[in-house]
Amino acid sequence: MPANVLPLASTVAMGSAPLLTPRLAIGLMLGSCACGLAGAGLCLAASRQGPGFGVAAAGLAAGLAWLAGQILGFSHGPLPGPIRLLLFHVIDNLAQYRAFTKLLRDQGQSITRTTGTAAENIATVMTDMDITLEALAAAVRRDGAGFNQELLVSELRRIRAPIIGILSVLQFQDVTQQQFAFLNRLSVILDEHMMRLASQLGDRGAKERVAGFKEMFEQALADCVMDSQRDDHHAASGLSTREDPGLKVELF
Amino acid sequence: MPSTILIVDDSVTILMSMEAILSKGGFTVMKSTSGEDAMTQLQKGAKPALIITDIHMGQMSGIDLIKKVRVMSGFQFTPILVVTTESQQSKRDEARAAKATGWLVKPVQPDDLMKVVKQILPKG
């Protein structure tokens, strides 16, 4: 479990008192004063000698109690045990999802490495083949008297012809690598969002609000590089928008 | 004497693919796997007639490379093509503002690449 959610998880699950911070000490002091004043107010009210003082003391006690509640963050009341346990399970699951997203990233990197190595090997072999065929054609022209030189050179040219096309198709590996890099970024955005959610769970007094799903999704759109990625993003958003990819070749 | 083209890309397969296409077209090819390496080659005296660069590369992006090359003595007018998977208009505009010469989207067809290169370097 990530370290920064552990204190929250243990507090939430065990219901144990957190460490005595200055904020907690002041809150507890004010709470004690409020209790004391409330008790004194009740006594005065019951004595018939100072009902007015009793009311005043009760009012002051209520004010101090409210202030203590604000400081301690219990203005909405403490969390019941079953809710604390549920929150612990949610936090635990969020931590496990992070292991899953890391697995996805690692697999993406492994695939990129494997396809990269394969593409380089194919490119090397095809390049060597092209050079060999070119040298063979030159040798036939130079030393091929007695053979049908034109036919041989023509056949060699025909064999060489597809090699450039194969080499240009290998560019797929670079495109694939960038697509996996984009998936990596999406999983990191998701991780960060889950961490923020985990840190906010159980803290109903938190002033900082976690970025909404919409903002996270828009962040993913900003990370898109290819128009196909943006088209997929629009489709996932329920939009039928397809981007104009622009010219594939443009001279400025 | 064939013209020299410098290709800058962090993908080995892209470098091999484009080298094969351009060599077949009769050009001499130099390769760099990063913007920093390309700058080193240029500072050491390399004088390519054309530079072809990717955008998304390590520390120095292709756009940064174009800006640095443009302020180097002797390279203000060297044609620089961007070859990238990036298709955002804003990036295209950024390249144009940095004084790139043109923009090609990967994967690049051999015929498209040769057509553009021969337009830029008609004498080959």
PDB file of N, CA and C in Angstrom, chain A residues 116 119-120 123-124 127 130 160 164 167-168 170-171 173-175 178 222 224-227 230 245-252, chain B residues 11-14 16-17 20-21 24 56 81 85-88 92 96 100-108 110 112 116 119-120:
ATOM      1  N   GLY A 116      10.718  -3.453 -31.723  1.00  0.00           N
ATOM      2  CA  GLY A 116      11.831  -2.613 -32.169  1.00  0.00           C
ATOM      3  C   GLY A 116      13.001  -3.466 -32.635  1.00  0.00           C
ATOM      4  N   ALA A 119      12.073  -5.225 -35.901  1.00  0.00           N
ATOM      5  CA  ALA A 119      12.078  -4.306 -37.049  1.00  0.00           C
ATOM      6  C   ALA A 119      13.514  -3.971 -37.467  1.00  0.00           C
ATOM      7  N   GLU A 120      14.389  -3.761 -36.488  1.00  0.00           N
ATOM      8  CA  GLU A 120      15.796  -3.459 -36.818  1.00  0.00           C
ATOM      9  C   GLU A 120      16.441  -4.629 -37.545  1.00  0.00           C
ATOM     10  N   ALA A 123      15.126  -4.771 -41.056  1.00  0.00           N
ATOM     11  CA  ALA A 123      15.699  -3.661 -41.838  1.00  0.00           C
ATOM     12  C   ALA A 123      17.144  -3.971 -42.222  1.00  0.00           C
ATOM     13  N   THR A 124      17.909  -4.529 -41.309  1.00  0.00           N
ATOM     14  CA  THR A 124      19.316  -4.856 -41.591  1.00  0.00           C
ATOM     15  C   THR A 124      19.407  -5.896 -42.701  1.00  0.00           C
ATOM     16  N   THR A 127      18.296  -4.432 -46.071  1.00  0.00           N
ATOM     17  CA  THR A 127      19.304  -3.500 -46.591  1.00  0.00           C
ATOM     18  C   THR A 127      20.479  -4.270 -47.174  1.00  0.00           C
ATOM     19  N   ASP A 130      19.520  -5.788 -50.462  1.00  0.00           N
ATOM     20  CA  ASP A 130      19.455  -4.759 -51.506  1.00  0.00           C
ATOM     21  C   ASP A 130      20.851  -4.456 -52.026  1.00  0.00           C
ATOM     22  N   ARG A 160      14.684  -6.624 -56.435  1.00  0.00           N
ATOM     23  CA  ARG A 160      14.999  -5.507 -55.527  1.00  0.00           C
ATOM     24  C   ARG A 160      13.810  -4.584 -55.295  1.00  0.00           C
ATOM     25  N   ILE A 164      12.410  -1.544 -50.911  1.00  0.00           N
ATOM     26  CA  ILE A 164      12.203  -0.189 -50.371  1.00  0.00           C
ATOM     27  C   ILE A 164      10.832  -0.083 -49.721  1.00  0.00           C
ATOM     28  N   LEU A 167      10.980  -1.730 -46.364  1.00  0.00           N
ATOM     29  CA  LEU A 167      11.704  -0.882 -45.402  1.00  0.00           C
ATOM     30  C   LEU A 167      10.839   0.292 -44.936  1.00  0.00           C
ATOM     31  N   SER A 168      10.042   0.848 -45.842  1.00  0.00           N
ATOM     32  CA  SER A 168       9.222   1.997 -45.427  1.00  0.00           C
ATOM     33  C   SER A 168       8.073   1.531 -44.530  1.00  0.00           C
ATOM     34  N   LEU A 170       8.300  -0.664 -42.296  1.00  0.00           N
ATOM     35  CA  LEU A 170       8.849  -0.860 -40.947  1.00  0.00           C
ATOM     36  C   LEU A 170       8.690   0.384 -40.067  1.00  0.00           C
ATOM     37  N   GLN A 171       8.316   1.509 -40.680  1.00  0.00           N
ATOM     38  CA  GLN A 171       8.045   2.699 -39.876  1.00  0.00           C
ATOM     39  C   GLN A 171       6.902   2.441 -38.880  1.00  0.00           C
ATOM     40  N   GLN A 173       6.784   0.471 -36.635  1.00  0.00           N
ATOM     41  CA  GLN A 173       7.325   0.230 -35.290  1.00  0.00           C
ATOM     42  C   GLN A 173       7.418   1.540 -34.501  1.00  0.00           C
ATOM     43  N   ASP A 174       7.796   2.605 -35.190  1.00  0.00           N
ATOM     44  CA  ASP A 174       7.900   3.902 -34.525  1.00  0.00           C
ATOM     45  C   ASP A 174       6.511   4.399 -34.136  1.00  0.00           C
ATOM     46  N   VAL A 175       5.553   4.198 -35.027  1.00  0.00           N
ATOM     47  CA  VAL A 175       4.174   4.618 -34.737  1.00  0.00           C
ATOM     48  C   VAL A 175       3.639   3.823 -33.541  1.00  0.00           C
ATOM     49  N   GLN A 178       5.051   5.032 -30.257  1.00  0.00           N
ATOM     50  CA  GLN A 178       4.433   6.271 -29.790  1.00  0.00           C
ATOM     51  C   GLN A 178       3.039   6.009 -29.240  1.00  0.00           C
ATOM     52  N   ALA A 222      -5.165  16.404 -24.265  1.00  0.00           N
ATOM     53  CA  ALA A 222      -4.025  17.290 -24.520  1.00  0.00           C
ATOM     54  C   ALA A 222      -2.758  16.482 -24.811  1.00  0.00           C
ATOM     55  N   CYS A 224      -2.627  13.706 -26.528  1.00  0.00           N
ATOM     56  CA  CYS A 224      -2.707  12.985 -27.809  1.00  0.00           C
ATOM     57  C   CYS A 224      -1.759  13.615 -28.818  1.00  0.00           C
ATOM     58  N   VAL A 225      -1.096  12.729 -29.589  1.00  0.00           N
ATOM     59  CA  VAL A 225      -0.160  13.203 -30.607  1.00  0.00           C
ATOM     60  C   VAL A 225      -0.772  13.040 -32.005  1.00  0.00           C
ATOM     61  N   MET A 226      -1.367  11.864 -32.242  1.00  0.00           N
ATOM     62  CA  MET A 226      -1.868  11.550 -33.587  1.00  0.00           C
ATOM     63  C   MET A 226      -3.359  11.861 -33.697  1.00  0.00           C
ATOM     64  N   ASP A 227      -3.802  12.144 -34.914  1.00  0.00           N
ATOM     65  CA  ASP A 227      -5.217  12.443 -35.088  1.00  0.00           C
ATOM     66  C   ASP A 227      -6.066  11.197 -34.792  1.00  0.00           C
ATOM     67  N   ARG A 230      -6.833  11.274 -31.168  1.00  0.00           N
ATOM     68  CA  ARG A 230      -7.857  12.269 -30.826  1.00  0.00           C
ATOM     69  C   ARG A 230      -9.233  11.784 -31.285  1.00  0.00           C
ATOM     70  N   PRO A 245      -7.243  15.426 -40.557  1.00  0.00           N
ATOM     71  CA  PRO A 245      -5.836  15.100 -40.317  1.00  0.00           C
ATOM     72  C   PRO A 245      -4.877  16.072 -40.983  1.00  0.00           C
ATOM     73  N   GLY A 246      -5.366  16.892 -41.846  1.00  0.00           N
ATOM     74  CA  GLY A 246      -4.476  17.816 -42.544  1.00  0.00           C
ATOM     75  C   GLY A 246      -3.714  17.094 -43.636  1.00  0.00           C
ATOM     76  N   LEU A 247      -2.872  17.819 -44.326  1.00  0.00           N
ATOM     77  CA  LEU A 247      -2.113  17.221 -45.416  1.00  0.00           C
ATOM     78  C   LEU A 247      -1.033  16.319 -44.849  1.00  0.00           C
ATOM     79  N   LYS A 248      -0.830  15.163 -45.531  1.00  0.00           N
ATOM     80  CA  LYS A 248       0.247  14.253 -45.102  1.00  0.00           C
ATOM     81  C   LYS A 248       1.600  14.832 -45.507  1.00  0.00           C
ATOM     82  N   VAL A 249       1.585  15.595 -46.571  1.00  0.00           N
ATOM     83  CA  VAL A 249       2.816  16.212 -47.054  1.00  0.00           C
ATOM     84  C   VAL A 249       2.512  17.673 -47.323  1.00  0.00           C
ATOM     85  N   GLU A 250       3.272  18.558 -46.715  1.00  0.00           N
ATOM     86  CA  GLU A 250       3.018  19.988 -46.913  1.00  0.00           C
ATOM     87  C   GLU A 250       4.329  20.743 -46.939  1.00  0.00           C
ATOM     88  N   LEU A 251       4.510  21.538 -47.983  1.00  0.00           N
ATOM     89  CA  LEU A 251       5.657  22.446 -48.029  1.00  0.00           C
ATOM     90  C   LEU A 251       5.155  23.827 -47.630  1.00  0.00           C
ATOM     91  N   PHE A 252       5.845  24.447 -46.677  1.00  0.00           N
ATOM     92  CA  PHE A 252       5.397  25.752 -46.159  1.00  0.00           C
ATOM     93  C   PHE A 252       5.778  26.885 -47.130  1.00  0.00           C
TER      94      PHE A 252
ATOM     95  N   SER B  11      14.433   6.962 -33.604  1.00  0.00           N
ATOM     96  CA  SER B  11      14.030   5.595 -33.944  1.00  0.00           C
ATOM     97  C   SER B  11      14.989   5.025 -34.986  1.00  0.00           C
ATOM     98  N   VAL B  12      15.616   3.908 -34.616  1.00  0.00           N
ATOM     99  CA  VAL B  12      16.596   3.296 -35.529  1.00  0.00           C
ATOM    100  C   VAL B  12      15.921   2.817 -36.803  1.00  0.00           C
ATOM    101  N   THR B  13      14.705   2.286 -36.676  1.00  0.00           N
ATOM    102  CA  THR B  13      14.020   1.775 -37.867  1.00  0.00           C
ATOM    103  C   THR B  13      13.659   2.911 -38.820  1.00  0.00           C
ATOM    104  N   ILE B  14      13.301   4.047 -38.292  1.00  0.00           N
ATOM    105  CA  ILE B  14      13.008   5.200 -39.157  1.00  0.00           C
ATOM    106  C   ILE B  14      14.278   5.616 -39.892  1.00  0.00           C
ATOM    107  N   MET B  16      16.885   3.816 -40.680  1.00  0.00           N
ATOM    108  CA  MET B  16      17.258   2.816 -41.686  1.00  0.00           C
ATOM    109  C   MET B  16      16.319   2.895 -42.887  1.00  0.00           C
ATOM    110  N   SER B  17      15.026   3.053 -42.575  1.00  0.00           N
ATOM    111  CA  SER B  17      14.029   3.103 -43.647  1.00  0.00           C
ATOM    112  C   SER B  17      14.277   4.305 -44.557  1.00  0.00           C
ATOM    113  N   ALA B  20      17.470   4.146 -46.652  1.00  0.00           N
ATOM    114  CA  ALA B  20      17.346   3.287 -47.830  1.00  0.00           C
ATOM    115  C   ALA B  20      16.625   4.022 -48.966  1.00  0.00           C
ATOM    116  N   ILE B  21      15.543   4.726 -48.604  1.00  0.00           N
ATOM    117  CA  ILE B  21      14.767   5.446 -49.625  1.00  0.00           C
ATOM    118  C   ILE B  21      15.617   6.523 -50.269  1.00  0.00           C
ATOM    119  N   LYS B  24      18.626   5.226 -52.374  1.00  0.00           N
ATOM    120  CA  LYS B  24      18.156   4.726 -53.664  1.00  0.00           C
ATOM    121  C   LYS B  24      17.867   5.892 -54.619  1.00  0.00           C
ATOM    122  N   HIS B  56       9.324  14.629 -31.743  1.00  0.00           N
ATOM    123  CA  HIS B  56       9.378  14.137 -30.363  1.00  0.00           C
ATOM    124  C   HIS B  56      10.622  13.294 -30.177  1.00  0.00           C
ATOM    125  N   LEU B  81      13.029  19.704 -43.221  1.00  0.00           N
ATOM    126  CA  LEU B  81      11.726  19.050 -43.265  1.00  0.00           C
ATOM    127  C   LEU B  81      11.439  18.403 -41.919  1.00  0.00           C
ATOM    128  N   THR B  85       4.874  11.742 -36.411  1.00  0.00           N
ATOM    129  CA  THR B  85       3.527  11.186 -36.247  1.00  0.00           C
ATOM    130  C   THR B  85       2.563  12.270 -35.757  1.00  0.00           C
ATOM    131  N   GLU B  86       3.124  13.353 -35.264  1.00  0.00           N
ATOM    132  CA  GLU B  86       2.330  14.466 -34.722  1.00  0.00           C
ATOM    133  C   GLU B  86       1.453  15.043 -35.831  1.00  0.00           C
ATOM    134  N   SER B  87       0.194  15.288 -35.523  1.00  0.00           N
ATOM    135  CA  SER B  87      -0.675  15.843 -36.568  1.00  0.00           C
ATOM    136  C   SER B  87      -1.467  17.054 -36.086  1.00  0.00           C
ATOM    137  N   GLN B  88      -1.114  17.577 -34.895  1.00  0.00           N
ATOM    138  CA  GLN B  88      -1.836  18.753 -34.401  1.00  0.00           C
ATOM    139  C   GLN B  88      -1.474  19.975 -35.226  1.00  0.00           C
ATOM    140  N   ARG B  92       2.132  22.047 -36.130  1.00  0.00           N
ATOM    141  CA  ARG B  92       2.505  22.385 -37.505  1.00  0.00           C
ATOM    142  C   ARG B  92       2.802  23.881 -37.600  1.00  0.00           C
ATOM    143  N   ARG B  96       6.241  25.841 -38.555  1.00  0.00           N
ATOM    144  CA  ARG B  96       6.286  26.869 -39.597  1.00  0.00           C
ATOM    145  C   ARG B  96       6.888  28.159 -39.036  1.00  0.00           C
ATOM    146  N   ALA B 100      10.630  26.000 -40.411  1.00  0.00           N
ATOM    147  CA  ALA B 100      10.768  24.715 -41.093  1.00  0.00           C
ATOM    148  C   ALA B 100      10.304  24.903 -42.533  1.00  0.00           C
ATOM    149  N   THR B 101      10.784  24.025 -43.391  1.00  0.00           N
ATOM    150  CA  THR B 101      10.478  24.142 -44.816  1.00  0.00           C
ATOM    151  C   THR B 101       9.221  23.365 -45.182  1.00  0.00           C
ATOM    152  N   GLY B 102       8.992  22.248 -44.467  1.00  0.00           N
ATOM    153  CA  GLY B 102       7.846  21.424 -44.820  1.00  0.00           C
ATOM    154  C   GLY B 102       7.541  20.431 -43.716  1.00  0.00           C
ATOM    155  N   TRP B 103       6.456  19.668 -43.919  1.00  0.00           N
ATOM    156  CA  TRP B 103       5.926  18.782 -42.868  1.00  0.00           C
ATOM    157  C   TRP B 103       5.441  17.511 -43.525  1.00  0.00           C
ATOM    158  N   LEU B 104       5.934  16.366 -43.041  1.00  0.00           N
ATOM    159  CA  LEU B 104       5.441  15.086 -43.532  1.00  0.00           C
ATOM    160  C   LEU B 104       4.975  14.250 -42.340  1.00  0.00           C
ATOM    161  N   VAL B 105       3.871  13.539 -42.525  1.00  0.00           N
ATOM    162  CA  VAL B 105       3.318  12.729 -41.445  1.00  0.00           C
ATOM    163  C   VAL B 105       3.728  11.273 -41.639  1.00  0.00           C
ATOM    164  N   LYS B 106       4.248  10.660 -40.582  1.00  0.00           N
ATOM    165  CA  LYS B 106       4.640   9.232 -40.632  1.00  0.00           C
ATOM    166  C   LYS B 106       3.378   8.368 -40.598  1.00  0.00           C
ATOM    167  N   PRO B 107       3.421   7.161 -41.207  1.00  0.00           N
ATOM    168  CA  PRO B 107       4.520   6.634 -42.004  1.00  0.00           C
ATOM    169  C   PRO B 107       4.570   7.299 -43.381  1.00  0.00           C
ATOM    170  N   VAL B 108       5.792   7.589 -43.813  1.00  0.00           N
ATOM    171  CA  VAL B 108       5.978   8.320 -45.068  1.00  0.00           C
ATOM    172  C   VAL B 108       6.156   7.329 -46.214  1.00  0.00           C
ATOM    173  N   PRO B 110       7.574   6.091 -49.706  1.00  0.00           N
ATOM    174  CA  PRO B 110       8.818   6.414 -50.417  1.00  0.00           C
ATOM    175  C   PRO B 110       8.607   7.428 -51.543  1.00  0.00           C
ATOM    176  N   ASP B 112       6.273   9.733 -51.828  1.00  0.00           N
ATOM    177  CA  ASP B 112       5.980  11.071 -51.291  1.00  0.00           C
ATOM    178  C   ASP B 112       7.265  11.743 -50.819  1.00  0.00           C
ATOM    179  N   VAL B 116       8.993  15.200 -52.523  1.00  0.00           N
ATOM    180  CA  VAL B 116       9.240  16.429 -51.775  1.00  0.00           C
ATOM    181  C   VAL B 116      10.728  16.775 -51.799  1.00  0.00           C
ATOM    182  N   GLN B 119      11.735  18.176 -55.023  1.00  0.00           N
ATOM    183  CA  GLN B 119      11.243  19.549 -55.181  1.00  0.00           C
ATOM    184  C   GLN B 119      12.194  20.525 -54.492  1.00  0.00           C
ATOM    185  N   ILE B 120      12.688  20.101 -53.331  1.00  0.00           N
ATOM    186  CA  ILE B 120      13.573  20.972 -52.549  1.00  0.00           C
ATOM    187  C   ILE B 120      14.984  20.965 -53.116  1.00  0.00           C
TER     188      ILE B 120
END
